[in-house]
XYZ file of C-alpha atoms in Angstrom:
698
model
C 12.861 2.202 19.544
C 16.290 0.759 20.159
C 17.771 1.773 16.792
C 17.108 5.403 17.718
C 19.062 4.973 20.940
C 21.993 3.201 19.311
C 24.272 6.237 18.750
C 24.053 7.426 22.366
C 26.877 6.645 24.779
C 24.356 6.136 27.605
C 22.718 3.248 25.789
C 26.000 1.780 24.585
C 27.922 1.909 27.863
C 25.175 1.637 30.485
C 21.953 -0.010 29.354
C 23.290 -2.495 26.796
C 25.669 -4.236 29.260
C 22.811 -4.491 31.769
C 20.515 -6.100 29.197
C 23.216 -8.542 28.126
C 24.052 -9.535 31.690
C 20.402 -9.913 32.670
C 19.243 -11.922 29.667
C 22.481 -13.573 28.602
C 21.964 -17.045 27.181
C 23.745 -19.413 24.830
C 20.445 -20.660 23.460
C 20.385 -18.301 20.470
C 24.122 -18.238 20.002
C 26.243 -15.153 19.493
C 24.343 -11.863 19.886
C 21.016 -13.714 20.095
C 19.778 -11.304 22.753
C 20.319 -8.384 20.387
C 18.119 -10.071 17.817
C 15.283 -10.254 20.324
C 15.782 -6.642 21.429
C 15.486 -5.266 17.912
C 12.690 -7.510 16.583
C 10.332 -8.175 19.470
C 9.009 -4.620 20.216
C 7.878 -3.780 16.641
C 6.279 -7.194 16.162
C 4.500 -6.809 19.510
C 3.092 -3.491 18.259
C 1.897 -5.258 15.102
C 0.119 -7.977 17.107
C -1.500 -5.471 19.478
C -2.607 -3.427 16.459
C -4.417 -6.504 15.130
C -6.219 -6.940 18.444
C -7.154 -3.251 18.537
C -8.574 -3.302 14.993
C -10.588 -6.437 15.774
C -12.134 -4.825 18.852
C -12.723 -1.534 17.016
C -14.628 -3.375 14.277
C -16.896 -4.934 16.871
C -17.805 -1.613 18.479
C -20.511 0.330 16.672
C -19.730 4.054 16.404
C -22.333 6.422 17.763
C -24.215 8.629 15.328
C -23.478 11.761 17.340
C -20.032 12.662 18.605
C -19.449 14.286 21.956
C -18.133 17.840 22.224
C -14.665 16.573 23.178
C -14.580 14.270 20.161
C -15.667 17.117 17.889
C -12.895 19.329 19.295
C -10.322 16.582 18.807
C -11.529 16.098 15.234
C -11.141 19.805 14.479
C -7.605 19.876 15.903
C -6.633 16.821 13.877
C -8.167 18.371 10.751
C -5.936 21.418 11.234
C -2.835 19.222 11.301
C -4.023 17.437 8.152
C -4.098 20.613 6.098
C -1.525 20.724 3.270
C 1.647 22.565 4.251
C 3.696 21.825 1.133
C 1.930 21.627 -2.206
C 4.503 21.740 -4.973
C 8.030 20.430 -5.091
C 9.808 17.063 -5.082
C 7.798 15.795 -2.092
C 4.382 16.523 -3.596
C 1.509 17.317 -1.237
C 2.629 17.131 2.403
C 0.259 17.683 5.334
C 1.154 19.228 8.673
C 1.393 15.837 10.401
C 3.585 14.423 7.641
C 5.829 17.485 7.684
C 6.262 17.274 11.462
C 7.308 13.614 11.353
C 9.492 14.228 8.305
C 11.379 17.004 10.090
C 11.872 14.816 13.180
C 13.141 11.937 11.043
C 15.598 14.149 9.158
C 16.827 15.556 12.471
C 17.346 11.979 13.704
C 19.448 11.141 10.637
C 21.629 14.234 10.920
C 21.982 13.793 14.691
C 23.099 10.197 14.168
C 25.620 11.259 11.539
C 26.952 14.028 13.750
C 27.288 11.693 16.743
C 29.066 9.003 14.750
C 31.444 11.363 12.933
C 32.330 13.606 15.867
C 33.191 10.780 18.277
C 35.215 8.728 15.776
C 37.047 11.623 14.123
C 38.016 13.040 17.522
C 39.598 9.691 18.456
C 41.526 9.598 15.186
C 42.854 13.137 15.641
C 44.056 12.331 19.171
C 45.701 9.000 18.391
C 47.227 9.848 15.007
C 49.080 13.146 14.630
C 50.321 12.459 11.108
C 50.096 9.828 8.437
C 46.848 8.398 7.177
C 44.358 10.261 9.331
C 42.110 11.398 6.494
C 42.172 7.923 4.876
C 40.945 6.436 8.138
C 38.302 9.148 8.328
C 37.143 8.131 4.846
C 37.009 4.515 5.986
C 34.964 5.309 9.085
C 32.856 7.845 7.200
C 31.748 5.103 4.810
C 30.852 2.902 7.763
C 28.751 5.603 9.433
C 26.930 6.404 6.187
C 25.984 2.736 5.935
C 24.723 2.679 9.523
C 22.532 5.733 8.970
C 21.220 4.142 5.775
C 20.136 1.194 7.915
C 17.865 3.513 9.911
C 15.996 4.299 6.690
C 16.029 0.632 5.679
C 14.386 -0.243 9.008
C 11.214 1.587 7.951
C 11.330 0.887 4.214
C 9.021 -2.145 4.098
C 6.325 -1.003 6.521
C 4.446 1.144 3.933
C 4.253 -1.656 1.334
C 2.809 -4.319 3.645
C -0.693 -3.738 2.247
C -2.625 -5.852 4.712
C -0.547 -4.926 7.750
C -2.384 -3.835 10.886
C 0.321 -1.265 11.641
C -0.741 0.992 8.761
C -4.418 0.896 9.655
C -3.674 1.336 13.350
C -2.095 4.698 12.511
C -4.952 5.615 10.166
C -2.926 5.007 6.988
C -3.691 3.068 3.827
C -1.369 1.217 1.481
C -2.316 3.644 -1.310
C -1.562 6.700 0.802
C 1.673 5.262 2.203
C 3.402 4.637 -1.105
C 4.982 8.094 -1.005
C 6.649 7.226 2.333
C 8.134 4.136 0.712
C 9.426 6.317 -2.139
C 10.979 8.846 0.241
C 12.649 6.126 2.294
C 13.827 4.295 -0.820
C 15.609 7.375 -2.140
C 17.205 7.942 1.272
C 18.331 4.307 1.571
C 19.984 4.244 -1.837
C 21.583 7.671 -1.331
C 23.286 6.590 1.906
C 24.205 3.119 0.648
C 25.639 4.499 -2.601
C 27.748 6.996 -0.639
C 28.768 4.116 1.654
C 30.004 2.064 -1.300
C 31.789 4.967 -2.983
C 33.687 5.811 0.222
C 35.046 2.290 0.514
C 35.994 1.989 -3.160
C 37.888 5.292 -2.981
C 39.554 4.214 0.282
C 40.692 0.880 -1.168
C 41.988 2.602 -4.297
C 44.008 5.115 -2.276
C 45.423 2.443 0.004
C 46.263 0.064 -2.849
C 43.820 -2.547 -1.559
C 41.485 -3.014 -4.546
C 41.642 -6.753 -3.932
C 39.248 -6.043 -1.041
C 36.469 -5.693 -3.629
C 36.691 -9.486 -4.190
C 36.727 -10.427 -0.510
C 34.092 -12.830 0.795
C 35.073 -13.329 4.414
C 34.100 -16.489 6.253
C 33.382 -14.811 9.578
C 33.364 -11.053 8.912
C 31.825 -8.518 6.557
C 31.505 -9.856 3.007
C 32.446 -7.159 0.499
C 31.302 -9.106 -2.564
C 27.843 -9.616 -1.089
C 27.591 -5.903 -0.314
C 28.570 -5.015 -3.887
C 25.956 -7.378 -5.348
C 23.322 -5.935 -3.038
C 24.284 -2.372 -4.002
C 24.219 -3.155 -7.731
C 20.761 -4.712 -7.407
C 19.585 -1.665 -5.492
C 21.013 0.703 -8.108
C 19.297 -1.225 -10.901
C 16.015 -0.982 -9.039
C 16.551 2.671 -8.086
C 17.325 3.804 -11.645
C 13.824 2.925 -12.871
C 11.930 4.581 -10.014
C 12.317 8.166 -11.170
C 8.992 9.568 -12.440
C 9.990 10.153 -16.062
C 11.257 6.580 -16.494
C 8.498 5.003 -14.403
C 5.683 6.633 -16.400
C 7.124 5.974 -19.845
C 8.416 2.444 -19.175
C 6.177 1.072 -16.438
C 6.882 -2.559 -17.313
C 10.624 -1.983 -16.895
C 9.952 -0.331 -13.541
C 7.664 -3.189 -12.496
C 9.997 -6.047 -13.374
C 13.174 -4.445 -11.986
C 11.410 -4.052 -8.641
C 11.789 -7.803 -8.175
C 15.479 -7.068 -7.630
C 14.508 -6.276 -4.035
C 14.884 -10.010 -3.371
C 18.529 -9.937 -4.471
C 19.054 -6.683 -2.586
C 17.738 -8.026 0.731
C 19.320 -11.497 0.537
C 22.828 -10.215 -0.225
C 22.436 -7.389 2.281
C 21.956 -10.076 4.945
C 24.990 -11.964 3.592
C 26.950 -8.709 3.731
C 26.294 -7.752 7.357
C 25.163 -11.046 8.897
C 21.729 -12.012 10.113
C 22.110 -10.555 13.601
C 22.865 -7.051 12.393
C 20.158 -7.353 9.717
C 17.644 -7.590 12.557
C 17.523 -3.791 12.436
C 15.351 -4.071 9.336
C 13.823 -7.479 10.134
C 10.502 -6.348 11.729
C 9.347 -4.359 8.701
C 10.523 -6.999 6.259
C 8.990 -9.738 8.407
C 5.538 -8.123 8.265
C 5.990 -7.549 4.534
C 6.933 -11.213 4.088
C 3.811 -12.398 5.948
C 1.635 -10.046 3.914
C 3.286 -11.037 0.636
C 2.828 -14.746 1.249
C -0.828 -14.322 2.230
C -1.370 -12.355 -0.977
C 0.319 -15.182 -2.880
C -2.112 -17.694 -1.365
C -5.109 -15.522 -2.236
C -4.001 -15.099 -5.831
C -3.563 -18.819 -6.531
C -7.268 -19.356 -7.317
C -9.032 -17.517 -10.114
C -12.114 -15.526 -9.160
C -15.476 -15.504 -10.867
C -16.170 -12.613 -13.241
C -19.932 -12.008 -13.267
C -20.423 -9.197 -15.756
C -18.931 -6.181 -17.470
C -20.584 -2.843 -18.174
C -18.858 -1.578 -21.308
C -18.969 2.131 -21.988
C -18.649 3.634 -25.501
C -15.387 2.833 -27.270
C -14.215 6.458 -27.297
C -13.618 6.366 -23.541
C -12.469 2.730 -23.382
C -13.954 2.366 -19.898
C -15.575 -0.666 -18.348
C -16.855 -1.798 -14.976
C -16.050 -5.382 -14.020
C -18.253 -7.076 -11.437
C -16.923 -10.108 -9.554
C -18.691 -12.542 -7.298
C -17.768 -12.129 -3.627
C -18.674 -13.848 -0.389
C -21.177 -11.926 1.776
C -18.685 -11.964 4.642
C -16.156 -9.839 2.750
C -16.424 -6.273 4.069
C -14.429 -3.269 2.913
C -14.514 0.514 3.190
C -15.088 3.084 0.433
C -11.982 4.027 -1.608
C -10.582 0.503 -1.131
C -8.241 -0.838 -3.805
C -8.209 -4.237 -5.542
C -5.183 -5.557 -7.423
C -5.934 -7.488 -10.627
C -3.892 -9.982 -12.613
C -5.080 -11.299 -15.978
C -2.792 -14.170 -17.075
C -4.042 -13.795 -20.655
C -2.281 -10.395 -20.754
C 0.622 -10.889 -18.337
C 1.227 -13.500 -15.670
C 3.427 -11.172 -13.599
C 1.797 -7.754 -13.814
C -0.604 -6.636 -11.077
C -2.522 -3.384 -11.420
C -4.495 -1.547 -8.709
C -8.058 -0.329 -9.290
C -10.471 1.422 -6.973
C -13.420 -0.660 -5.776
C -16.643 1.128 -6.767
C -19.196 -1.154 -5.119
C -20.364 -1.039 -1.508
C -20.037 -4.233 0.520
C -23.266 -3.562 2.432
C -25.358 -2.394 -0.529
C -24.087 -5.062 -2.937
C -23.470 -8.054 -0.681
C -22.641 -10.597 -3.404
C -20.745 -8.459 -5.892
C -17.548 -6.435 -6.004
C -16.974 -3.979 -8.852
C -14.011 -2.033 -10.175
C -13.810 0.628 -12.902
C -11.012 0.374 -15.474
C -10.160 3.040 -18.038
C -7.917 2.201 -20.991
C -4.954 4.501 -20.434
C -2.013 2.123 -20.856
C -1.048 -1.010 -22.779
C -2.387 -3.395 -20.147
C -5.756 -1.676 -19.622
C -6.323 -1.156 -23.360
C -5.636 -4.829 -24.007
C -8.118 -5.777 -21.271
C -10.789 -3.517 -22.807
C -10.265 -5.154 -26.199
C -10.533 -8.642 -24.719
C -13.737 -7.946 -22.775
C -15.519 -5.926 -25.451
C -14.677 -8.165 -28.424
C -17.204 -10.663 -29.755
C -14.577 -13.405 -29.444
C -14.906 -13.179 -25.669
C -17.747 -15.719 -25.849
C -15.327 -18.471 -26.799
C -13.484 -18.714 -23.475
C -13.632 -17.946 -19.785
C -11.715 -15.046 -18.325
C -9.104 -16.129 -15.811
C -8.610 -13.315 -13.297
C -6.693 -13.363 -10.008
C -7.039 -10.725 -7.312
C -5.277 -9.448 -4.214
C -7.226 -7.455 -1.666
C -9.259 -5.372 -1.340
C -7.211 -2.986 0.807
C -8.537 0.233 2.267
C -8.920 2.344 5.377
C -10.120 0.667 8.553
C -13.003 3.143 8.736
C -14.286 6.326 7.160
C -16.199 9.235 8.635
C -17.846 11.184 5.843
C -20.784 12.073 8.095
C -18.668 14.557 10.048
C -18.977 16.995 7.131
C -21.951 19.160 6.260
C -20.771 19.294 2.650
C -18.503 16.881 0.807
C -16.864 18.270 -2.338
C -15.352 15.621 -4.615
C -13.074 16.841 -7.404
C -12.012 14.440 -10.133
C -10.372 14.359 -13.525
C -10.932 11.522 -15.990
C -10.802 8.093 -14.339
C -10.223 9.811 -10.987
C -13.982 9.657 -10.503
C -13.713 5.972 -9.511
C -13.097 6.472 -5.735
C -16.094 8.805 -5.528
C -18.380 6.155 -6.981
C -17.710 4.025 -3.905
C -18.295 7.007 -1.581
C -21.640 7.870 -3.218
C -22.802 4.259 -2.988
C -21.716 4.099 0.655
C -23.760 7.203 1.453
C -26.745 5.700 -0.398
C -26.595 2.768 2.021
C -26.137 5.090 5.006
C -29.178 7.139 4.008
C -31.535 4.336 3.016
C -30.680 1.554 5.459
C -29.161 3.270 8.497
C -31.535 6.252 8.273
C -28.725 8.729 9.005
C -28.397 12.223 7.632
C -25.778 12.390 4.897
C -23.768 15.434 3.831
C -24.582 17.402 0.722
C -22.537 15.938 -2.137
C -20.854 18.095 -4.769
C -19.090 16.226 -7.571
C -16.873 18.400 -9.789
C -15.612 16.325 -12.709
C -13.559 17.232 -15.777
C -13.914 15.247 -18.998
C -12.243 15.660 -22.379
C -15.278 14.920 -24.581
C -19.009 14.309 -24.286
C -18.395 10.572 -24.783
C -16.499 10.520 -21.484
C -19.706 11.540 -19.689
C -20.604 7.873 -19.878
C -18.506 7.516 -16.718
C -21.461 9.062 -14.875
C -23.513 5.965 -15.726
C -21.444 4.119 -13.129
C -22.210 6.395 -10.190
C -25.253 4.382 -9.120
C -25.724 0.603 -9.133
C -28.389 -0.647 -11.543
C -30.916 -1.998 -9.052
C -34.398 -0.716 -8.399
C -33.861 -0.613 -4.642
C -30.745 1.509 -4.846
C -32.300 3.783 -7.433
C -35.250 4.463 -5.158
C -32.846 5.131 -2.312
C -31.223 8.005 -4.187
C -34.274 10.196 -3.565
C -32.809 11.308 -0.225
C -29.323 11.811 -1.625
C -28.474 15.489 -2.013
C -26.224 15.184 -5.042
C -25.075 17.950 -7.404
C -22.759 17.205 -10.330
C -20.759 19.905 -12.082
C -19.449 18.280 -15.289
C -16.892 20.173 -17.409
C -16.266 19.077 -21.018
C -12.985 20.819 -21.751
C -12.424 19.993 -25.450
C -15.889 20.799 -26.813
C -17.270 24.300 -27.140
C -20.994 23.613 -27.300
C -23.566 21.008 -26.434
C -24.815 18.441 -28.924
C -28.306 18.602 -30.380
C -29.475 15.781 -28.122
C -28.735 15.242 -24.468
C -25.624 13.090 -23.956
C -27.555 11.076 -21.375
C -30.058 9.961 -24.023
C -27.335 8.360 -26.126
C -27.090 5.314 -23.910
C -24.557 3.066 -25.620
C -23.644 1.209 -22.447
C -23.563 -2.560 -22.970
C -23.677 -5.217 -20.285
C -22.065 -8.617 -20.776
C -22.795 -11.524 -18.458
C -20.187 -14.262 -18.214
C -20.990 -17.899 -17.663
C -19.194 -19.198 -14.557
C -16.379 -21.698 -14.635
C -16.397 -24.526 -12.054
C -12.804 -23.688 -11.142
C -13.563 -20.034 -10.341
C -14.510 -18.921 -6.832
C -15.963 -15.773 -5.246
C -13.587 -13.229 -3.752
C -13.376 -13.968 -0.051
C -11.338 -12.751 2.950
C -7.920 -14.382 3.154
C -8.241 -15.212 6.852
C -11.990 -15.465 7.278
C -14.801 -12.902 7.533
C -15.220 -12.467 11.292
C -11.821 -12.686 12.978
C -9.296 -11.925 10.232
C -7.294 -9.516 12.410
C -7.004 -12.085 15.200
C -5.897 -14.686 12.673
C -3.250 -12.296 11.386
C -2.035 -11.702 14.959
C -1.850 -15.467 15.429
C 0.148 -15.898 12.203
C 2.681 -13.203 13.123
C 3.152 -14.345 16.724
C 3.175 -18.110 16.097
C 5.534 -17.924 13.123
C 7.985 -15.713 15.010
C 7.852 -17.949 18.094
C 8.469 -21.029 15.939
C 11.370 -19.215 14.261
C 12.980 -18.466 17.638
C 12.618 -22.056 18.831
C 14.005 -23.598 15.636
C 17.004 -21.285 15.299
C 17.717 -21.828 18.997
C 17.930 -25.561 18.429
C 19.807 -25.077 15.164
C 22.301 -22.725 16.769
C 22.855 -24.717 19.940
C 23.258 -28.139 18.327
C 24.608 -27.430 14.851
C 26.121 -23.974 14.390
C 27.656 -23.580 17.869
C 27.639 -27.085 19.363
C 28.111 -27.522 23.084
C 31.719 -27.536 24.200
C 32.854 -24.927 21.678
C 32.993 -21.240 22.239
C 31.086 -19.089 19.807
C 34.131 -17.586 18.186
C 35.849 -20.971 17.703
C 33.138 -22.779 15.795
C 34.348 -21.461 12.474
C 30.866 -21.715 10.965
C 30.584 -19.468 7.861
C 28.609 -16.296 8.563
C 26.945 -16.400 5.141
C 25.786 -19.984 5.664
C 24.431 -19.065 9.095
C 22.494 -16.201 7.522
C 21.186 -18.495 4.776
C 19.952 -21.074 7.293
C 18.275 -18.388 9.400
C 16.540 -16.904 6.339
C 15.441 -20.370 5.238
C 13.936 -21.090 8.661
C 12.279 -17.672 8.708
C 10.592 -18.235 5.335
C 9.556 -21.769 6.302
C 7.928 -20.596 9.551
C 6.041 -17.793 7.796
C 4.880 -20.172 5.058
C 3.763 -22.847 7.529
C 1.834 -20.500 9.840
C 0.235 -18.549 6.985
C -0.718 -21.688 5.043
C -2.235 -23.272 8.128
C -4.404 -20.241 8.890
C -5.385 -19.844 5.240
C -6.355 -23.506 4.735
C -8.309 -23.618 8.006
C -10.416 -20.626 7.006
C -10.734 -21.869 3.429
C -12.157 -25.168 4.665
C -14.686 -23.367 6.866
C -15.849 -21.090 4.045
C -15.699 -23.702 1.269
C -19.242 -24.954 1.787
C -20.751 -21.462 1.714
C -18.842 -20.607 -1.453
C -20.088 -23.768 -3.188
C -23.696 -22.904 -2.355
C -23.200 -19.315 -3.523
C -21.701 -20.404 -6.857
C -24.629 -22.734 -7.511
C -27.119 -20.000 -6.724
C -25.381 -17.533 -9.025
C -25.168 -20.095 -11.828
C -28.899 -20.652 -11.648
C -29.543 -16.916 -11.730
C -27.322 -16.131 -14.726
C -29.493 -14.205 -17.191
C -29.973 -15.355 -20.739
C -30.730 -13.341 -23.827
C -33.450 -14.140 -26.305
C -34.350 -17.404 -24.620
C -30.881 -18.854 -25.093
C -30.370 -22.014 -23.061
C -28.217 -21.745 -19.958
C -25.708 -24.043 -21.540
C -25.124 -21.748 -24.514
C -22.270 -19.350 -25.115
C -20.090 -18.132 -22.297
C -21.117 -14.477 -22.654
C -24.545 -12.910 -22.841
C -25.215 -9.400 -24.060
C -28.362 -7.713 -22.827
C -29.846 -4.266 -22.255
C -30.716 -3.449 -18.655
C -34.094 -1.706 -18.299
C -33.023 -0.590 -14.854
C -30.195 1.398 -16.453
C -32.646 4.212 -17.131
C -33.619 4.553 -13.465
C -30.301 5.835 -12.083
C -29.691 7.605 -15.403
C -32.677 9.918 -14.883
C -31.421 10.720 -11.386
C -27.934 11.514 -12.709
C -29.268 13.708 -15.526
C -31.409 15.769 -13.157
C -28.453 16.342 -10.817
C -25.919 17.309 -13.522
C -24.953 20.784 -14.747
C -22.942 20.695 -17.983
C -20.203 23.224 -18.810
C -18.551 23.237 -22.239
C -15.172 24.587 -23.290
C -13.997 25.661 -19.821
C -12.173 24.216 -16.862
C -13.596 24.389 -13.353
C -12.719 27.483 -11.329
C -11.948 25.588 -8.148
C -11.246 28.659 -6.038
C -14.639 30.169 -6.840
C -16.499 26.888 -6.371
C -14.836 25.975 -3.060
C -15.423 29.442 -1.606
C -19.059 29.215 -2.647
C -19.615 25.847 -0.999
C -17.671 26.542 2.203
C -19.649 29.732 2.896
C -22.806 27.666 3.297
C -21.735 26.853 6.856
C -20.367 23.798 8.647
C -17.415 21.610 7.804
C -16.584 21.086 4.134
C -14.586 18.044 3.149
C -12.571 18.345 -0.062
C -11.440 15.118 -1.728
C -9.408 15.167 -4.930
C -8.575 12.330 -7.303
C -6.960 12.865 -10.666
C -3.908 14.430 -12.313
C -1.186 15.978 -10.152
C -1.972 19.506 -11.339
C -5.583 19.184 -10.237
C -4.599 17.871 -6.812
C -1.982 20.563 -6.313
C -4.440 23.324 -7.243
C -7.063 22.093 -4.785
C -4.452 21.593 -2.052
C -3.144 25.135 -2.530
C -6.657 26.564 -2.154
C -7.373 24.540 1.002
C -4.054 25.556 2.585
C -4.351 29.262 1.702
C -6.619 30.078 4.650
C -9.267 31.315 2.229
C -12.010 29.685 4.263
C -10.370 29.424 7.684
C -10.485 25.785 8.839
C -13.751 24.799 7.170
C -12.023 23.194 4.154
C -10.567 19.786 5.063
C -8.408 18.384 2.270
C -7.682 14.774 1.314
C -5.903 13.526 -1.794
C -6.562 10.102 -3.345
C -3.820 9.026 -5.714
C -1.067 6.486 -6.264
C 1.175 9.110 -7.812
C 2.567 12.106 -6.004
């Protein structure tokens, strides 16, 4: 990447002049070639990643891996073992640690190169006087440049639907910690950059520079506004503030718009091209998510667990063409609670087993989720339709649970949700694909017996899926930590689970793929490439005939740099909006007929209670007879433990000694994840324990 090569004298004095002389053109105006050099390669990688993922989805994986593939898998599993467990970085695997070390070395090498070359020149040219003031001036500049290296990568992890993440085997959920690391680094360097210049101006008696908005050079005022917006955003990201005041954290994150816009005003659009590729992909992804969220989706039903746990499972209608992997995440917005807040929830259904439905589990643990539970479970819910918007689902491109002989899933509280989707996926694999599935061990911690109702959600309530569980080798170790002894009756016999069916609204639609079911990756590649090509053409015309008209040299046009940046950003947003809207509307028109037929079919199949006419109330409450079928299977597979916490070390050693590869997946509180990671990284069972953490927090 070119930004890595920037500090080297070889690139600056040898290769850059060659590139400029070879591709020099007035079409894009001043430094237009540099804009292409820094933006084209990453966007090309993004487009090629889309093509790769499309072809990979078409190829069916073989049931049996070759010996070379097995060896490669074992080597990769070794690198994925946790190397750091506790500390400010959380759980860090070997691969992550290797790349982190290389990135830190890059930052320090860049700083050293910048400082050593510039300070040496100052010492030679100035024997006395203001040498150290000039060093402070240049030091602030170099700190800002190194901060730009971090800013270049900042937006890649939060582009949820980007092909780049999935090409490298990452998910948006698992990449959030990279965004956090980079965000802290960006604000640290930029804050130091600003402090250096303020101190320099104060010492030199030039505080008026803080109010400078240059017409053709660096704008200090814009940089200060950008820094203040970043500091306001940064202050709410620390864990203690974020957890206690999530809404404050959520709303202040919209300051990123102010931060980016005034950063571009500060340095000019050409130099901002360092960070343009990542932000460009984020912008495409964000606008596509905006288009998806404009239409409310149809809520089919809700399984409401006992009030003590405040847990419910929402089932939405989806188009059969929408496919997703286990552990995928769906973002929900309920305008009746908040029009701005979006919350992520793990998808528990399987797209192959439940072709027309998509389900998520929600546990009331915060203001938003508790309010949702009250709205759904109240009797007043029959008086209105529920307006719900969604974004996603987002998940891994593929999963390979079959590579393990044993799969140990460790959860705490609502952390059981990702494992529901895995169990249902393996039910489909066993019953429909006729493949051998690994032995499943679910170790779950609950506070009270009432929380055991979460186990009701492990299996879908259909006769076919219940019969398919016969071949599923499932063992559940349930720990009730706040109760010392079992109740007189089995907790599984106290079935207080209610199911509510919602009457559809004609304005609600099934959840469907944003860019179509069969070629969504190719459509995304087309959006990225066509929008960027249109952007280049338009700014070329704009630059050649308006900003730098023919007959004037670039430096003599006198066109304000901030206005140039504004026009470029406006064209960029317009091109992204036009290309994304065109692809979205084309696919929406193709799928509109199928969605209409599906809605009519679902409306005709909506169950009624007690012979109520279909045109009655909006919500029906009914008891599912099929609920007892998966319940018996769950009860037979469950071992209950009261008043103790799971001894993970003992359990993991016991399961890994049975032979073969043992996958360990953990979802729940940080302490639980850290304990399991420490055991897997201790070498207690050689390389047979393969760890993976599922969490939005680190």
